[in-house]
Coordinates of C-alpha atoms in Angstrom, one line a residue:
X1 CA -17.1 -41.3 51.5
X2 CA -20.5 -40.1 50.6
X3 CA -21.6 -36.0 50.9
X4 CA -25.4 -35.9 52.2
X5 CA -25.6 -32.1 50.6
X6 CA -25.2 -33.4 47.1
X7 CA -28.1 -34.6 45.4
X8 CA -29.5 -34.8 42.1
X9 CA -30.0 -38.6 41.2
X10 CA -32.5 -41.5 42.0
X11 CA -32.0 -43.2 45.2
X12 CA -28.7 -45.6 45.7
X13 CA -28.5 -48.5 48.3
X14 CA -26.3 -47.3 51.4
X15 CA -25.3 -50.5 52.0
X16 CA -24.3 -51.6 48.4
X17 CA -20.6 -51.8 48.0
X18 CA -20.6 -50.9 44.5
X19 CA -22.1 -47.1 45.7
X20 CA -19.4 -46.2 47.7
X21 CA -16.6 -45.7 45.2
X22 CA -15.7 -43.1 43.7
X23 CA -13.2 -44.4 41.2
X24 CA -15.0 -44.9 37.5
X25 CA -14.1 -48.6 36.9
X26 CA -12.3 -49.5 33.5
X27 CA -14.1 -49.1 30.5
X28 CA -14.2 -52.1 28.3
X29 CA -12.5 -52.8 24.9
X30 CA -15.5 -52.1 23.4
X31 CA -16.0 -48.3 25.0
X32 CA -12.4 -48.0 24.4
X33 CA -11.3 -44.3 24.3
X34 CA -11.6 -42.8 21.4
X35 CA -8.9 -39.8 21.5
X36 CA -6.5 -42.4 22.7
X37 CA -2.9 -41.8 21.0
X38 CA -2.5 -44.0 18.1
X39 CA 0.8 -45.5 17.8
X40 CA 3.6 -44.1 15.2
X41 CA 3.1 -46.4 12.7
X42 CA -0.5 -45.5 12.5
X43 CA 0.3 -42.0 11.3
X44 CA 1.1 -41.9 7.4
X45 CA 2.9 -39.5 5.8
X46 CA 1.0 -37.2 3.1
X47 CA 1.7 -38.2 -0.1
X48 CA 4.3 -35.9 -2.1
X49 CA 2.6 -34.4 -5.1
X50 CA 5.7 -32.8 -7.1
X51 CA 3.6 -32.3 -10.6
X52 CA -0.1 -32.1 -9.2
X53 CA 0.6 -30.4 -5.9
X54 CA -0.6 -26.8 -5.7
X55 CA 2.9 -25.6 -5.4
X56 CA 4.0 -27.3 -8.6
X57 CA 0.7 -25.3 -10.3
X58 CA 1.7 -22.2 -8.9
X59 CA 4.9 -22.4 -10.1
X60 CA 4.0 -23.7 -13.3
X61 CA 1.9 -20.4 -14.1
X62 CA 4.5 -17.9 -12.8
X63 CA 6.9 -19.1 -14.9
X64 CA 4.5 -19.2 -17.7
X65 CA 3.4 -15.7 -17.0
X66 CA 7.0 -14.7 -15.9
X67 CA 8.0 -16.0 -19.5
X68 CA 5.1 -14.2 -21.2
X69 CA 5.8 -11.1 -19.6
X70 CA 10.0 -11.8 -21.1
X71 CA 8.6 -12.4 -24.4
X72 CA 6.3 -9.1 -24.5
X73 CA 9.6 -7.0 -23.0
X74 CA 11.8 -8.1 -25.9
X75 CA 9.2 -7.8 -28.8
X76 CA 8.6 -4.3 -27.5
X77 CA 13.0 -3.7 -26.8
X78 CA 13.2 -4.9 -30.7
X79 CA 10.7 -3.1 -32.0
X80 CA 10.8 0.0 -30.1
X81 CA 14.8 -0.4 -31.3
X82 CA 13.9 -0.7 -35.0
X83 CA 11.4 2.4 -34.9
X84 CA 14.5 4.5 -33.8
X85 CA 16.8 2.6 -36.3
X86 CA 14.3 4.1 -39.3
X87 CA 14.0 7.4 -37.2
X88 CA 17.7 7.6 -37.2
X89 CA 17.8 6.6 -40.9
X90 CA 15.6 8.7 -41.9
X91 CA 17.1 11.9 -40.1
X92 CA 21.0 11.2 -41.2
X93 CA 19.4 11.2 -45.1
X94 CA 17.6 14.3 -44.7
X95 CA 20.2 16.1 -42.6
X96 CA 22.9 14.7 -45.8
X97 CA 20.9 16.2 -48.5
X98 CA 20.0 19.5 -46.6
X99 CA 23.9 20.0 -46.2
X100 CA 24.7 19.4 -49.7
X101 CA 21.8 21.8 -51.2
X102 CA 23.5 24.5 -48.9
X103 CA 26.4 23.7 -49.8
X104 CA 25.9 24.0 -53.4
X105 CA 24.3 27.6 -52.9
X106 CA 27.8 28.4 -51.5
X107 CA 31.0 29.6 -52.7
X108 CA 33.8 27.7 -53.8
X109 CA 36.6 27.3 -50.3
X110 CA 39.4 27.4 -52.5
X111 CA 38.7 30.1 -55.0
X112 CA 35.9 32.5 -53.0
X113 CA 33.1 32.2 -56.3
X114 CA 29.9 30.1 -56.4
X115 CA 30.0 26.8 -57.5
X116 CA 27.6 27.7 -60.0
X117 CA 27.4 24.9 -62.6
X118 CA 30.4 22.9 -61.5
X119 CA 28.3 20.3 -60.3
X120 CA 31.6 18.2 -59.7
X121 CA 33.6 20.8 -57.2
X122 CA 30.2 20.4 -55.1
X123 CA 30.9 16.6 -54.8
X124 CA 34.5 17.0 -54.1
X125 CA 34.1 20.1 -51.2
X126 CA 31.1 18.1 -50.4
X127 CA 32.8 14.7 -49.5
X128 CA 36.3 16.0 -48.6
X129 CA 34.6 17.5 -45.7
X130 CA 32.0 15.2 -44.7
X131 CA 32.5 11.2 -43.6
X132 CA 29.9 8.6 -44.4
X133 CA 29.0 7.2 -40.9
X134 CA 28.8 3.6 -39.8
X135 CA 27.1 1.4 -42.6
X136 CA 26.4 4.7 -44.5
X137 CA 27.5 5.4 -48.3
X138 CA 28.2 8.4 -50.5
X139 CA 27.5 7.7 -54.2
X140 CA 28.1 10.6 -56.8
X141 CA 26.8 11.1 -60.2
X142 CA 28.1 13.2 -62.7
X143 CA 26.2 13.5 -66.4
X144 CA 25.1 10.2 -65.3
X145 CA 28.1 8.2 -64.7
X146 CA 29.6 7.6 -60.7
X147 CA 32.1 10.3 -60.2
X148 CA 32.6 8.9 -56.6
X149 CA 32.1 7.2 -54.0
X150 CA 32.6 6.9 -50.1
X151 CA 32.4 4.3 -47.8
X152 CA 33.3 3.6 -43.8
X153 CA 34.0 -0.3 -44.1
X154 CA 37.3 -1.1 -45.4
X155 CA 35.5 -3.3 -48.1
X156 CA 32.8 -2.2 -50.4
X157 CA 29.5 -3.3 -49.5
X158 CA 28.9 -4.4 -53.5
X159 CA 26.4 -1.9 -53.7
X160 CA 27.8 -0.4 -56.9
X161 CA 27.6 -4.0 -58.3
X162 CA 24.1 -3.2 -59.2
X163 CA 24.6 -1.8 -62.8
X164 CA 20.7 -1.5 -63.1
X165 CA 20.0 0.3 -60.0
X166 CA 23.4 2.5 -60.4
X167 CA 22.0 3.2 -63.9
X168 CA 19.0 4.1 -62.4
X169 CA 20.4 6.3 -59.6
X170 CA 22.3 8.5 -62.4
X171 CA 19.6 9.2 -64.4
X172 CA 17.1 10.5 -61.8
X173 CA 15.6 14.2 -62.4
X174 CA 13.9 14.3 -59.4
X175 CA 14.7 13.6 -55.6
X176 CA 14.1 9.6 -54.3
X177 CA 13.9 7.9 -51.0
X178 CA 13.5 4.5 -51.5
X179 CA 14.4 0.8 -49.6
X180 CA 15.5 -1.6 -52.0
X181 CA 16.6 -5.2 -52.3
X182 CA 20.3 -5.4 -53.0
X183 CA 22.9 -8.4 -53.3
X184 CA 24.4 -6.5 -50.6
X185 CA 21.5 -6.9 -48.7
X186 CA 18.4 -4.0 -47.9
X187 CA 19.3 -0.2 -48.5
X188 CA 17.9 3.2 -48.0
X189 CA 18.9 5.5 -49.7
X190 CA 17.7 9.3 -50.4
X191 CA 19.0 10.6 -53.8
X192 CA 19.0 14.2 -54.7
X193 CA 19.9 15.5 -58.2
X194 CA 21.1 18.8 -58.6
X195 CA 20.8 20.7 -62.0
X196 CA 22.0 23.6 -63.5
X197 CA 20.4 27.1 -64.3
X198 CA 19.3 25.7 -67.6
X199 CA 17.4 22.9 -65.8
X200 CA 19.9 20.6 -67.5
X201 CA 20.8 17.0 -65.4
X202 CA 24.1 17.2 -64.1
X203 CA 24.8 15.5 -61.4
X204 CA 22.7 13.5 -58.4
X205 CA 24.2 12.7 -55.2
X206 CA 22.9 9.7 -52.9
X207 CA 23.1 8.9 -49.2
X208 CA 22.5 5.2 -49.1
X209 CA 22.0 3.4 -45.5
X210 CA 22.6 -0.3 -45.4
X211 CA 20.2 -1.1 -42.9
X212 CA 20.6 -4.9 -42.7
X213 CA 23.6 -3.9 -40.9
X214 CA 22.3 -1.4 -39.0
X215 CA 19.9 -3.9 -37.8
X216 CA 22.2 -6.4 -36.6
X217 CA 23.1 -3.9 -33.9
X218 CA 19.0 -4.3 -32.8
X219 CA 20.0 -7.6 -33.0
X220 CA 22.4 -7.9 -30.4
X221 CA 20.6 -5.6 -28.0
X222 CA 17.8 -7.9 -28.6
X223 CA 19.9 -10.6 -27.7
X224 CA 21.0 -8.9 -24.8
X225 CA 17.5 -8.3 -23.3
X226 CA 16.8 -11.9 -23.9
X227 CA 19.6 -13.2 -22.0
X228 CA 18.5 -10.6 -19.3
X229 CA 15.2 -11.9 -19.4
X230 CA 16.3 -15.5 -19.3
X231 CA 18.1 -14.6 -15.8
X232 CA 14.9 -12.9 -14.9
X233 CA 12.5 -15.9 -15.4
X234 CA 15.2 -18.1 -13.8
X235 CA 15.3 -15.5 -10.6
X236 CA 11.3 -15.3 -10.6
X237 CA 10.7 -19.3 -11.2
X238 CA 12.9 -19.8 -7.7
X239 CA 11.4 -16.6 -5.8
X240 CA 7.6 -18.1 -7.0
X241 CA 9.1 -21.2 -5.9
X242 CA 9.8 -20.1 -2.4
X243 CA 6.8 -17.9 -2.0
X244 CA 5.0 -20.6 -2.9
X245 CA 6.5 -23.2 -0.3
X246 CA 6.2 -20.2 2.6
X247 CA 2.0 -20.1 1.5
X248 CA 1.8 -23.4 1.2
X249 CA 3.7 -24.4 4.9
X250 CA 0.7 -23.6 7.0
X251 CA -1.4 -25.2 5.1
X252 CA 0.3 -28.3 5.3
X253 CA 0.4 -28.0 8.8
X254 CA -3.5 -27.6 8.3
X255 CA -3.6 -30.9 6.9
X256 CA -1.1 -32.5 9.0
X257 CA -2.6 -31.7 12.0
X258 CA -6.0 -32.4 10.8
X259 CA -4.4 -35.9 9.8
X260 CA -3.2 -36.3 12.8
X261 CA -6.7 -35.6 14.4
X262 CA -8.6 -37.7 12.1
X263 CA -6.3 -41.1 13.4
X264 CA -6.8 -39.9 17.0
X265 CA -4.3 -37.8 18.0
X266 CA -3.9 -35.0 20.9
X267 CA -6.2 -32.1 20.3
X268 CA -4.2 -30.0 22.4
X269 CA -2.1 -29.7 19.6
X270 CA -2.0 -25.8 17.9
X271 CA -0.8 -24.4 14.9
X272 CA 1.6 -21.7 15.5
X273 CA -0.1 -18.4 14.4
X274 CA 2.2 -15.0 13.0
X275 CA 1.6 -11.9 11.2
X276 CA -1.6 -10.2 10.1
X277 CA -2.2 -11.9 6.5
X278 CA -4.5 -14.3 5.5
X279 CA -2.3 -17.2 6.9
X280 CA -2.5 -16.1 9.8
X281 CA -5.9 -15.7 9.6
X282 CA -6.5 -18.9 8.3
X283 CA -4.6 -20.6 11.5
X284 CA -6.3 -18.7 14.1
X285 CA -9.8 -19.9 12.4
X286 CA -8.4 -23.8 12.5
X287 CA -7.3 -23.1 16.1
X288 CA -10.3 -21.9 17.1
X289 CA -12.2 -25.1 15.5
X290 CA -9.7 -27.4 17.1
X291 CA -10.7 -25.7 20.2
X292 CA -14.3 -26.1 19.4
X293 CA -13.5 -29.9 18.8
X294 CA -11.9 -30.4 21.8
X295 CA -14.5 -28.4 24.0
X296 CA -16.8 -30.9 22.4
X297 CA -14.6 -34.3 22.3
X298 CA -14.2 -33.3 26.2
X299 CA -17.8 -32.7 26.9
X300 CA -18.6 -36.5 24.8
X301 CA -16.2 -38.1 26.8
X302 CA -17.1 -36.7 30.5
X303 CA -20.5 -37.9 29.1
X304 CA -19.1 -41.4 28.4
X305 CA -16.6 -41.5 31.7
X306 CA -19.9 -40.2 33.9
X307 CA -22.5 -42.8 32.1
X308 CA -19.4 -45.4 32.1
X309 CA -19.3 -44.5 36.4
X310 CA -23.1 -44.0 37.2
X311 CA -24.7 -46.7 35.0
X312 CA -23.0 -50.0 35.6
X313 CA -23.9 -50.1 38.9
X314 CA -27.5 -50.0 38.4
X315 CA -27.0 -52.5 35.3
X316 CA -24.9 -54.8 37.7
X317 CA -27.6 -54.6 40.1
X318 CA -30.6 -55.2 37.7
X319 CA -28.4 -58.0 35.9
X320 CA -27.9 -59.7 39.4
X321 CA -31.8 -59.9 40.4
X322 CA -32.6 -61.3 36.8
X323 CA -30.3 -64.3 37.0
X324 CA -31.3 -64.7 40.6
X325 CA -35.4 -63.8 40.1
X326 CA -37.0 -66.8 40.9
X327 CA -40.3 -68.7 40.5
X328 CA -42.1 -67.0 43.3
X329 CA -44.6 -64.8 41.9
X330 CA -44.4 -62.8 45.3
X331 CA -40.9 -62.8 44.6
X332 CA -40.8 -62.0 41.2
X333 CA -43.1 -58.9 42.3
X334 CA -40.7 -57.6 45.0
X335 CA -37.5 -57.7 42.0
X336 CA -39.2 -55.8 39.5
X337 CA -40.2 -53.4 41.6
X338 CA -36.6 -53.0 42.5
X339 CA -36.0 -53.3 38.8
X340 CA -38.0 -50.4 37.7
X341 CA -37.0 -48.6 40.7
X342 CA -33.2 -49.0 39.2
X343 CA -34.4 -48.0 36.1
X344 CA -35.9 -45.1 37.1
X345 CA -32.4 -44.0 38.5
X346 CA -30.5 -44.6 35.7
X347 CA -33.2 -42.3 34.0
X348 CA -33.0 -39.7 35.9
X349 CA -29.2 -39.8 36.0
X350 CA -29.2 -39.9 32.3
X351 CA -31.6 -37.0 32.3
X352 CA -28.7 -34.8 34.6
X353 CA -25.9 -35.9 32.4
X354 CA -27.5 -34.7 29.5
X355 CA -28.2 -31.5 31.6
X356 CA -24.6 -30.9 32.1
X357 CA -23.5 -31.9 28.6
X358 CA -25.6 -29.2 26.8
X359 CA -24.8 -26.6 29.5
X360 CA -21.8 -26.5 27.2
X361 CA -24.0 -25.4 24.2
X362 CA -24.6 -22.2 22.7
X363 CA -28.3 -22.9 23.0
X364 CA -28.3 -24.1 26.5
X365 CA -29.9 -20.9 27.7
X366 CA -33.6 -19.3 26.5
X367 CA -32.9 -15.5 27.6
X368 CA -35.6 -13.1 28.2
X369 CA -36.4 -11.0 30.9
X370 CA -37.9 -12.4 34.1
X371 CA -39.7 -10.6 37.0
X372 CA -37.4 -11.1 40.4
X373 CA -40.3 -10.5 42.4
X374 CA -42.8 -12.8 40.5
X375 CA -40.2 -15.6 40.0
X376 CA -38.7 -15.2 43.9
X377 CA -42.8 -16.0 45.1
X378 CA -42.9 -18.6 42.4
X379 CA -40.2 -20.4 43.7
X380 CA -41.6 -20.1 47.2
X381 CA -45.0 -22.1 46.0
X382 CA -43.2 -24.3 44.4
X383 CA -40.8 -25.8 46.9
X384 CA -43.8 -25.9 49.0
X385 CA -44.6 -29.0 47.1
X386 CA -41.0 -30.8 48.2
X387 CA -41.8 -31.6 51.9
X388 CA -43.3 -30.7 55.2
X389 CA -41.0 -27.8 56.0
X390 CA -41.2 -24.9 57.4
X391 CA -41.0 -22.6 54.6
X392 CA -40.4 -19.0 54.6
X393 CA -39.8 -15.8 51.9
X394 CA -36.6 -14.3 52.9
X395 CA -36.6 -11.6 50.7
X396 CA -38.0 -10.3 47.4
X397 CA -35.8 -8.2 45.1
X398 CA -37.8 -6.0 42.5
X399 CA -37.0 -5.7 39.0
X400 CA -35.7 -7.4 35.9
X401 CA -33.4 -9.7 35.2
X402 CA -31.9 -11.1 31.8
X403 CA -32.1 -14.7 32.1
X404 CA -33.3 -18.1 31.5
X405 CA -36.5 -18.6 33.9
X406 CA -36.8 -22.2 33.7
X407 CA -33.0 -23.1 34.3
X408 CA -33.2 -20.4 37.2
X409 CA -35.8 -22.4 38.4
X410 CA -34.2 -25.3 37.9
X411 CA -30.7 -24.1 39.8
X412 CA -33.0 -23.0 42.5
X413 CA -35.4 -26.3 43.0
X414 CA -32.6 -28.0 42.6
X415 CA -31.2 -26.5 46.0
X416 CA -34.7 -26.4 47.8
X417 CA -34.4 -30.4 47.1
X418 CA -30.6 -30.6 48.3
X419 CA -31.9 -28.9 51.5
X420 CA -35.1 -30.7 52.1
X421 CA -33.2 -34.1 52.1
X422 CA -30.7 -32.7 54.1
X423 CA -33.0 -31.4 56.8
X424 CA -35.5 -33.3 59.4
X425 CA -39.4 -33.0 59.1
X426 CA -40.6 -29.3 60.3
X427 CA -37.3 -27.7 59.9
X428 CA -37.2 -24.3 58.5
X429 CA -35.9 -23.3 55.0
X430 CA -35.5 -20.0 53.6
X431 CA -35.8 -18.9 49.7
X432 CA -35.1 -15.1 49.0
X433 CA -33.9 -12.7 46.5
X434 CA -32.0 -9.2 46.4
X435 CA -30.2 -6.8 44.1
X436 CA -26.6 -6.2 45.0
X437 CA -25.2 -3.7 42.7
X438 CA -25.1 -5.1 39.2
X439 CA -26.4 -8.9 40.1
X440 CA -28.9 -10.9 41.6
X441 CA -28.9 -13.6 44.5
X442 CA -31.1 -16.1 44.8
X443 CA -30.2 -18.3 47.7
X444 CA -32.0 -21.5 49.7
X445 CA -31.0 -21.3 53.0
X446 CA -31.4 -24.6 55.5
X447 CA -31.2 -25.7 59.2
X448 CA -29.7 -28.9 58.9
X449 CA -26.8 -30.4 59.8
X450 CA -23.8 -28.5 57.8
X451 CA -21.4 -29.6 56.1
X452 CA -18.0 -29.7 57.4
X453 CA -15.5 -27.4 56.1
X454 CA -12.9 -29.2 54.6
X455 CA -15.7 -30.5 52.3
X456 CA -17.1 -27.4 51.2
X457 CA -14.7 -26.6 48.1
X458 CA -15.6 -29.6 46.3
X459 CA -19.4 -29.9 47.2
X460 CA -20.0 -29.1 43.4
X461 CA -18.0 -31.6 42.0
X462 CA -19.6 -34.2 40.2
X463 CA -20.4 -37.8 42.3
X464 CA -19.1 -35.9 45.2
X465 CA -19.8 -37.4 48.7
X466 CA -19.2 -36.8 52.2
X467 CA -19.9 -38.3 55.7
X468 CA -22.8 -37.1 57.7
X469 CA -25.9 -38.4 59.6
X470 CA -28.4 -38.5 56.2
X471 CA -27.7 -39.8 53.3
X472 CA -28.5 -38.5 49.6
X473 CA -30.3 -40.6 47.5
X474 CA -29.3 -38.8 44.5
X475 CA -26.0 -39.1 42.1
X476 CA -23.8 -36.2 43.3
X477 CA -24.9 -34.5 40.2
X478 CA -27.5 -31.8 41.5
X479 CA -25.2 -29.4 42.2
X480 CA -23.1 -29.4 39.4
X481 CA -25.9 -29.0 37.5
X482 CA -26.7 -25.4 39.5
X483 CA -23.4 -24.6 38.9
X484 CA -23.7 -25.3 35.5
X485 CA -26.6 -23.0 35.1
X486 CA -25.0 -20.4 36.9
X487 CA -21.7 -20.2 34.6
X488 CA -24.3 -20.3 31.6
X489 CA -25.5 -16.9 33.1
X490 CA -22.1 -15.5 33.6
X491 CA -22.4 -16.0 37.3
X492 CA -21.2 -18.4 40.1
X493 CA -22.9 -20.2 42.8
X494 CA -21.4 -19.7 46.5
X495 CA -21.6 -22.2 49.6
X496 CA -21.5 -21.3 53.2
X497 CA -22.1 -23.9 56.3
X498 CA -21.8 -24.1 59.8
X499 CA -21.9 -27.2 61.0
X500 CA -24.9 -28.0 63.4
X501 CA -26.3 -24.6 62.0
X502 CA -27.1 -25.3 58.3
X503 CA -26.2 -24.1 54.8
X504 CA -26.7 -21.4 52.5
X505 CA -26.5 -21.7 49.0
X506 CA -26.6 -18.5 46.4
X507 CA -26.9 -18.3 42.7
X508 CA -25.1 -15.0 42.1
X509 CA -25.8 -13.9 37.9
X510 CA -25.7 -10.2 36.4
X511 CA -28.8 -8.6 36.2
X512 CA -27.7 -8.3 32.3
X513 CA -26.1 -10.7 30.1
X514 CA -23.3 -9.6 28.4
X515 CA -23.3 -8.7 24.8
X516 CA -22.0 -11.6 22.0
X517 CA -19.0 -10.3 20.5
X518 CA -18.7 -11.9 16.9
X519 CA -15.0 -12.4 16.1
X520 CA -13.2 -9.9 14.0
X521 CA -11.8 -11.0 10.3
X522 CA -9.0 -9.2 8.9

């Protein structure tokens, strides 16, 4: 079935058989496709990094830093802990000797007089009413021998063992605080002497703190935040290793898909995109390049499928004249011509299939602004030049217009052409231009045959061909290239046809292209 309306190509032979279909033939092995589905056992799993992989990296460094952060916590818990221990040392010592130099300004509980000299009563009142605390001993010395002495612990901590430092202790004239190195381990003690009128020695009383085992209390809550850090870093080493299997999930998909790709898989295939986050993020922007590459692997393979359909006709042609060219230099002349004129169709046809494919690129279009008026009578003198026709300005529309001039020209040649070979010698054909609202029409009216309505929705289509009583010598591509160029404007071309009456055909683009919108990042 061949359409006489669309044109666009060098001529083809009526009569040829292999013109007529309209059914690309197979494509060899060679031109095989190249987004065919590989089979299963072309797909390989990605290999499983469990110590290089960037989860096991991640997980590596928040434990580390998980574990340095444990380590800091205790060292300050223990110290912070020993810093009270001496704070609390310090302030049971002082509060001790404070309550026995007021005490020993007192009076006597049992008899109502001062204490006076009597040094020893002090002691007695003194420890009768007061209790060593927890790891905490009373030591006192009367004319420099140990009166007495008071403990908590059931068994002495050996502290009056030391007959050097207990000789020491009783002989002191003035008050002491001191930490020294015992057999029964380290002690504080604060010793306070306390003389008569006279300024005689006669006694010295001594709080003494064992603080080894005061310590081992810091110990334990040491111990404590240790174990409690221990669960921590065991907690935080499974969250990090979950967080980092949720961050790392879509970008495996990433690479699985891109795997997939790579062996020739579907590129219809889409990563699922959710939330707001960087993920996200990062699978809309592969989306959107998978889109990209498919828009492209589309537009190469229409390329191929067209120059697959188009060009081995012509080839077979050409192919079939050389085996059978002769010796006959009269011959010979009369199948080269034919040759070249073959060749010249495939160029041309290459020519519009390049067209089309780059109608597809951003750069397909040069927009500036073009005079309607100017352009409308340029088009006029230039299908002028296309046949004897009766030509005639339909209209003129006045202003400016954002566009490409040359592919407008292009759209709208392209139609003058479609009509002159549609149209007998002296027929008349219209070119014209108007405003309507926010868009311009530039249409190519004719006075040929029609085309038949059940044909008209697929006049654009590429190869397309009808029926009627003149044939097209082009490849069906002509008008899918003006529709091409009218899309790249933003616009649409429109058909209508009575049959016996002729055609009109309008390039309909906004008078203004709209605005690129670049694409948002969050």
């Amino acid at each position: 079935m061949r359409l006489p309306w669309n044109d666009g190509g060098a001529g083809q032979d009526p009569g040829d058989p292999c013109m007529q279909t309209e059914t690309p033939a197979p494509i060899d092995d060679e031109t095989k496709d190249p987004l065919a589905t590989p089979s299963p056992s072309s797909e390989q799993d990605p290999p499983r990094r469990v110590f290089s992989g960037l989860r096991a990296r991640i997980l590596f460094w928040s434990i580390v830093s998980l574990a340095v952060g444990v380590i800091a916590a205790v060292l300050v818990v223990r110290q912070a802990s020993l810093v009270q221990l001496d704070g609390r040392i310090d302030d049971s010592l002082v509060q001790e000797a404070d309550e026995l130099r007021s005490l020993s300004r007192g009076r006597d509980p049992l008899t109502g007089d001062r204490f006076g000299e009597d040094v020893r009563r002090v002691f007695e009142v003194f420890l009768d009413r007061n209790v060593p605390a927890s790891n905490e001993a009373y030591l006192a010395f009367v004319d420099g021998r140990l009166m007495d002495r008071r403990e908590t612990s059931a068994r002495s901590f050996g502290l009056t063992d030391d007959d050097a430092l207990m000789e020491r202790l009783g002989s002191l004239d003035v008050s002491e605080r001191e930490r020294v190195e015992t057999e029964a381990g380290t002690v504080e003690y604060l010793a306070v002497p306390l003389p008569t009128r006279e300024g005689d020695l006669r006694g010295v009383f001594v709080t003494a703190f064992f603080r080894d085992r005061e310590a081992a209390a810091v110990s334990s809550a040491v111990l404590g935040a240790v174990e409690v850090g221990l669960i921590v870093l065991l907690i935080g080493s499974l969250i990090a290793w979950r967080i980092a299997e949720s961050v790392l999930r879509p970008v495996r998909a990433v690479t699985t898909t891109a795997r997939r790709i790579s062996t020739g898989a579907d590129l219809t295939e889409r990563l699922p995109v959710t939330g707001h986050d960087e993920l996200a993020e990062l699978s809309s922007t592969f989306n959107g390049m998978l889109d990209e590459l498919d828009e492209a692997f589309d537009i190469q393979q229409r390329f191929v499928d067209d120059a697959g359909h188009e060009l081995r006709t012509p080839i077979t042609v050409i192919r079939g004249h050389l085996d059978l060219m002769g010796d006959d230099p009269e011959e010979r002349r009369a199948t080269l011509a034919l040759i070249d004129d073959e060749l010249e169709r495939m160029h041309r046809i290459v020519n519009d299939l390049l067209i089309l494919a780059k109608a597809e690129r951003a750069d397909f279009l040069r927009l500036g602004p073009v005079d309607l008026s100017e352009l409308t009578k340029e088009l006029l003198a230039k299908a002028e030049a296309l046949g004897e026709r009766a030509w005639r300005l339909g209209g003129v529309a006045r202003g400016i217009v954002i566009g490409d001039r040359q592919r407008l020209t292009q759209a709208t040649m392209q139609l003058a052409q479609n009509a002159v070979q549609h149209t007998a010698e002296g027929a008349e054909i219209e070119i014209g231009s108007q405003v309507l609202g926010g868009e311009v029409e530039l249409w190519v009216r004719d006075s040929g045959e029609g085309i038949p309505p059940e044909e008209l929705d697929r006049v654009f289509d590429r190869f397309a061909r009808g029926g009627g009583r003149r044939a097209s010598d082009g490849a069906g591509l002509g008008l899918s290239i003006v529709r091409a160029i009218a899309e790249a404007h933003h616009g649409r071309v429109t058909v209508g046809s009575e049959l016996g009456r002729g055609s009109r055909f309008s390039i309909v683009v906004p008078v203004d292209q709209p605005p690129v919108v670049p694409e948002e990042v969050e």
